[in-house]
PDB file of C-alpha atoms in Angstrom:
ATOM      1  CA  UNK A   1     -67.966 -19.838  -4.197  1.00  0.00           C
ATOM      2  CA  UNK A   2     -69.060 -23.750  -4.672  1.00  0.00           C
ATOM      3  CA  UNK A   3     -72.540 -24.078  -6.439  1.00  0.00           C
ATOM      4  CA  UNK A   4     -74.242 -26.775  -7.838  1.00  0.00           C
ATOM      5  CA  UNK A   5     -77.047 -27.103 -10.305  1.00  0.00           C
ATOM      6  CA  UNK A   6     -79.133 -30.074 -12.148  1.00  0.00           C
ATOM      7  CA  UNK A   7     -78.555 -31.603 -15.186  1.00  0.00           C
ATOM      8  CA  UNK A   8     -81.340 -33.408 -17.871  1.00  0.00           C
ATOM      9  CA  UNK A   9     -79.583 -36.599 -20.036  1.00  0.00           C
ATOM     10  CA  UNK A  10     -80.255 -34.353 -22.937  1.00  0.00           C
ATOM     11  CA  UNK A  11     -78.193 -31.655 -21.945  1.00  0.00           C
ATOM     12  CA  UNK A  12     -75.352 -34.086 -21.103  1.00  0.00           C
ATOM     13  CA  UNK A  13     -75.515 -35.875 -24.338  1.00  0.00           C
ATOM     14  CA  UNK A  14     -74.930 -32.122 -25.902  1.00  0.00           C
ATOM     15  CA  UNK A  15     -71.866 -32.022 -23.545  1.00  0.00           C
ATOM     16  CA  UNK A  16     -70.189 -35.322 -24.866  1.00  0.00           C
ATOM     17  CA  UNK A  17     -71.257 -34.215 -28.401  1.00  0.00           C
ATOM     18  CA  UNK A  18     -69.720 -30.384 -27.887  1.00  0.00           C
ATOM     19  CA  UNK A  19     -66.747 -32.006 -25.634  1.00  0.00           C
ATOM     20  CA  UNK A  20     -65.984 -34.689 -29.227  1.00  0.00           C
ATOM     21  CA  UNK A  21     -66.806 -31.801 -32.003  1.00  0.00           C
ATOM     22  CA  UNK A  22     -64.948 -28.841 -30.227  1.00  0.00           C
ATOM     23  CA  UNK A  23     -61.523 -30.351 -28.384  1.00  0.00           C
ATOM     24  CA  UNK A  24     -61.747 -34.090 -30.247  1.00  0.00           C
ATOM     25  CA  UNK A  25     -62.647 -35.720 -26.710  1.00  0.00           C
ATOM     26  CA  UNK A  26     -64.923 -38.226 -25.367  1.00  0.00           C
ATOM     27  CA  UNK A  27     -65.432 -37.332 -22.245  1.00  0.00           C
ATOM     28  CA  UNK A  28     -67.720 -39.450 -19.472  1.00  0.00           C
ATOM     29  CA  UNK A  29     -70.907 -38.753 -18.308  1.00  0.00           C
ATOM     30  CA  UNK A  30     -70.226 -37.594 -15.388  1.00  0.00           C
ATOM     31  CA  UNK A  31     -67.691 -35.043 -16.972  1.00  0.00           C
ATOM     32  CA  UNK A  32     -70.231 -33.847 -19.220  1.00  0.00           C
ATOM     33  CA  UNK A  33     -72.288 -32.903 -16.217  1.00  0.00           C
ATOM     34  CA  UNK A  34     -70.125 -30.461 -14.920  1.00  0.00           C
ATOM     35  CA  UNK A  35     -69.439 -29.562 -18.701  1.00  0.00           C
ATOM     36  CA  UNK A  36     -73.382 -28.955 -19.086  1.00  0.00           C
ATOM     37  CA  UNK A  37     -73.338 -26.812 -16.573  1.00  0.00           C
ATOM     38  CA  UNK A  38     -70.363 -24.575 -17.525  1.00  0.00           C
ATOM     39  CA  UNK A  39     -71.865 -24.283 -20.023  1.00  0.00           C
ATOM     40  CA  UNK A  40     -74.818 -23.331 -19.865  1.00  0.00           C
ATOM     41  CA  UNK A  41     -73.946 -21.071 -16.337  1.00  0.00           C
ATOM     42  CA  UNK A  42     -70.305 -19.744 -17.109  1.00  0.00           C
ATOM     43  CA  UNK A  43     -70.038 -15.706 -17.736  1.00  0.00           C
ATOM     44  CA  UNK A  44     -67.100 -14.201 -19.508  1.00  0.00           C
ATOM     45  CA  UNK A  45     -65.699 -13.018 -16.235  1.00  0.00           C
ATOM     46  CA  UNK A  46     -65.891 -16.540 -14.448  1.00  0.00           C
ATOM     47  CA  UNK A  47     -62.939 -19.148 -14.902  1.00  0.00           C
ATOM     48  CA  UNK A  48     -64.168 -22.812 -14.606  1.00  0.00           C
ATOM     49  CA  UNK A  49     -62.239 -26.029 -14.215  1.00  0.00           C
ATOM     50  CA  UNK A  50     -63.851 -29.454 -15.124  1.00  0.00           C
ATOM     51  CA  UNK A  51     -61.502 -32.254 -14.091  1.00  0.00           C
ATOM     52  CA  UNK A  52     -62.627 -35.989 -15.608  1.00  0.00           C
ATOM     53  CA  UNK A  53     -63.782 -38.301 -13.302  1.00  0.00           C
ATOM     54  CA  UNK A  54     -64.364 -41.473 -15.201  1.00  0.00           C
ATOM     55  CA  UNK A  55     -63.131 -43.452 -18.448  1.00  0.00           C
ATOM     56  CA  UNK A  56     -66.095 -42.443 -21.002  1.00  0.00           C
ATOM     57  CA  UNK A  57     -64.851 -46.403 -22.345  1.00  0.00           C
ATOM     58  CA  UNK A  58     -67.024 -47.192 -18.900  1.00  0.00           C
ATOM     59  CA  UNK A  59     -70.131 -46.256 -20.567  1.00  0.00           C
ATOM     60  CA  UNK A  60     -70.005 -47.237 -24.457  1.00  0.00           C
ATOM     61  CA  UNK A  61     -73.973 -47.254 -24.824  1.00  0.00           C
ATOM     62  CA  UNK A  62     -74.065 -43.578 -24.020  1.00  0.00           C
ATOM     63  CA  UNK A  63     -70.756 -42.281 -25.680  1.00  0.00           C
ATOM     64  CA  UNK A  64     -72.567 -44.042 -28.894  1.00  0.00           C
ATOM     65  CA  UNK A  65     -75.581 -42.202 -28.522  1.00  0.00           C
ATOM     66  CA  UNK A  66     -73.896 -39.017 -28.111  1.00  0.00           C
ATOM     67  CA  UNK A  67     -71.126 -39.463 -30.666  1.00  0.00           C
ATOM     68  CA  UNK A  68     -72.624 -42.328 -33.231  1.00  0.00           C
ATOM     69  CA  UNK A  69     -69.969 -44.571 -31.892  1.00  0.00           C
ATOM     70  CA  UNK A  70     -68.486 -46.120 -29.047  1.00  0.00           C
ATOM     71  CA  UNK A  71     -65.609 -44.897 -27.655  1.00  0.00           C
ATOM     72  CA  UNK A  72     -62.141 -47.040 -27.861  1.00  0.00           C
ATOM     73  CA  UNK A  73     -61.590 -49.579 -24.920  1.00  0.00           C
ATOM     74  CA  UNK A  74     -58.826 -48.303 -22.556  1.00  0.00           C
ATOM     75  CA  UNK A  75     -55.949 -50.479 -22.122  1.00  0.00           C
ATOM     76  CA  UNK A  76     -56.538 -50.864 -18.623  1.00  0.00           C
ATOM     77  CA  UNK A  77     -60.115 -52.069 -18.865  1.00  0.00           C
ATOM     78  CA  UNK A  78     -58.996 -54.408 -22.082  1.00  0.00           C
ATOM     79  CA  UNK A  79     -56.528 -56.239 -19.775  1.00  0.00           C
ATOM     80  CA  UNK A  80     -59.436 -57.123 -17.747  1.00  0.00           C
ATOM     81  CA  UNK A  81     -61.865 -58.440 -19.989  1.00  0.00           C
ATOM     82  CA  UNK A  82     -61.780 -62.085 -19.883  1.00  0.00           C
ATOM     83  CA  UNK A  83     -60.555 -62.685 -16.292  1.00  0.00           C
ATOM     84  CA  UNK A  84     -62.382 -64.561 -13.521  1.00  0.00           C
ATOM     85  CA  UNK A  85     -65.107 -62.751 -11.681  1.00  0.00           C
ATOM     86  CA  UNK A  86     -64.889 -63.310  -7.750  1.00  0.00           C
ATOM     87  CA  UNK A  87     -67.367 -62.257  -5.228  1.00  0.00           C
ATOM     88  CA  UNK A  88     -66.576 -62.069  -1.328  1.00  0.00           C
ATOM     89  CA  UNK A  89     -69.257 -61.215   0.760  1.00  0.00           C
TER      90      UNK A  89
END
């Protein structure tokens, strides 16, 4: 069965905070949606999967508030830092 159920920023800030505390990962926001809601809906009988679906280094103002700090810069977004921007339209 596929299901799908809300999330409140609180509840996702819990799920970077568990996520860091509990398996020493920082995890995205988005990933700490579907970690919410495992959470809070999983049974002992049920199996759940949560695959990551962004770099938590994406969003260091909301890792920081979860966590008290922001989380290290990948090396793939470092390498871009400092390059030209271009726009096409």
């Amino acid at each position: 069965d596929l299901h799908s159920f809300p999330t409140r920023r609180s509840s996702d800030l819990r799920a970077i905070r568990f996520a860091h505390e509990h398996f020493e990962e920082i995890i995205d926001p988005h990933t700490a949606c579907a970690l919410a809601v495992a959470l809070e809906q999983k049974t002992l009988s049920q199996t759940m999967i949560i695959v990551e679906t962004a770099l938590a280094a994406k969003f260091p103002e909301t890792i920081q508030e979860a966590i008290g700090r922001r989380p290290p810069v990948h090396p793939a977004l470092a390498r871009l830092e400092g390059l030209p921007e271009r726009t096409a339209i």
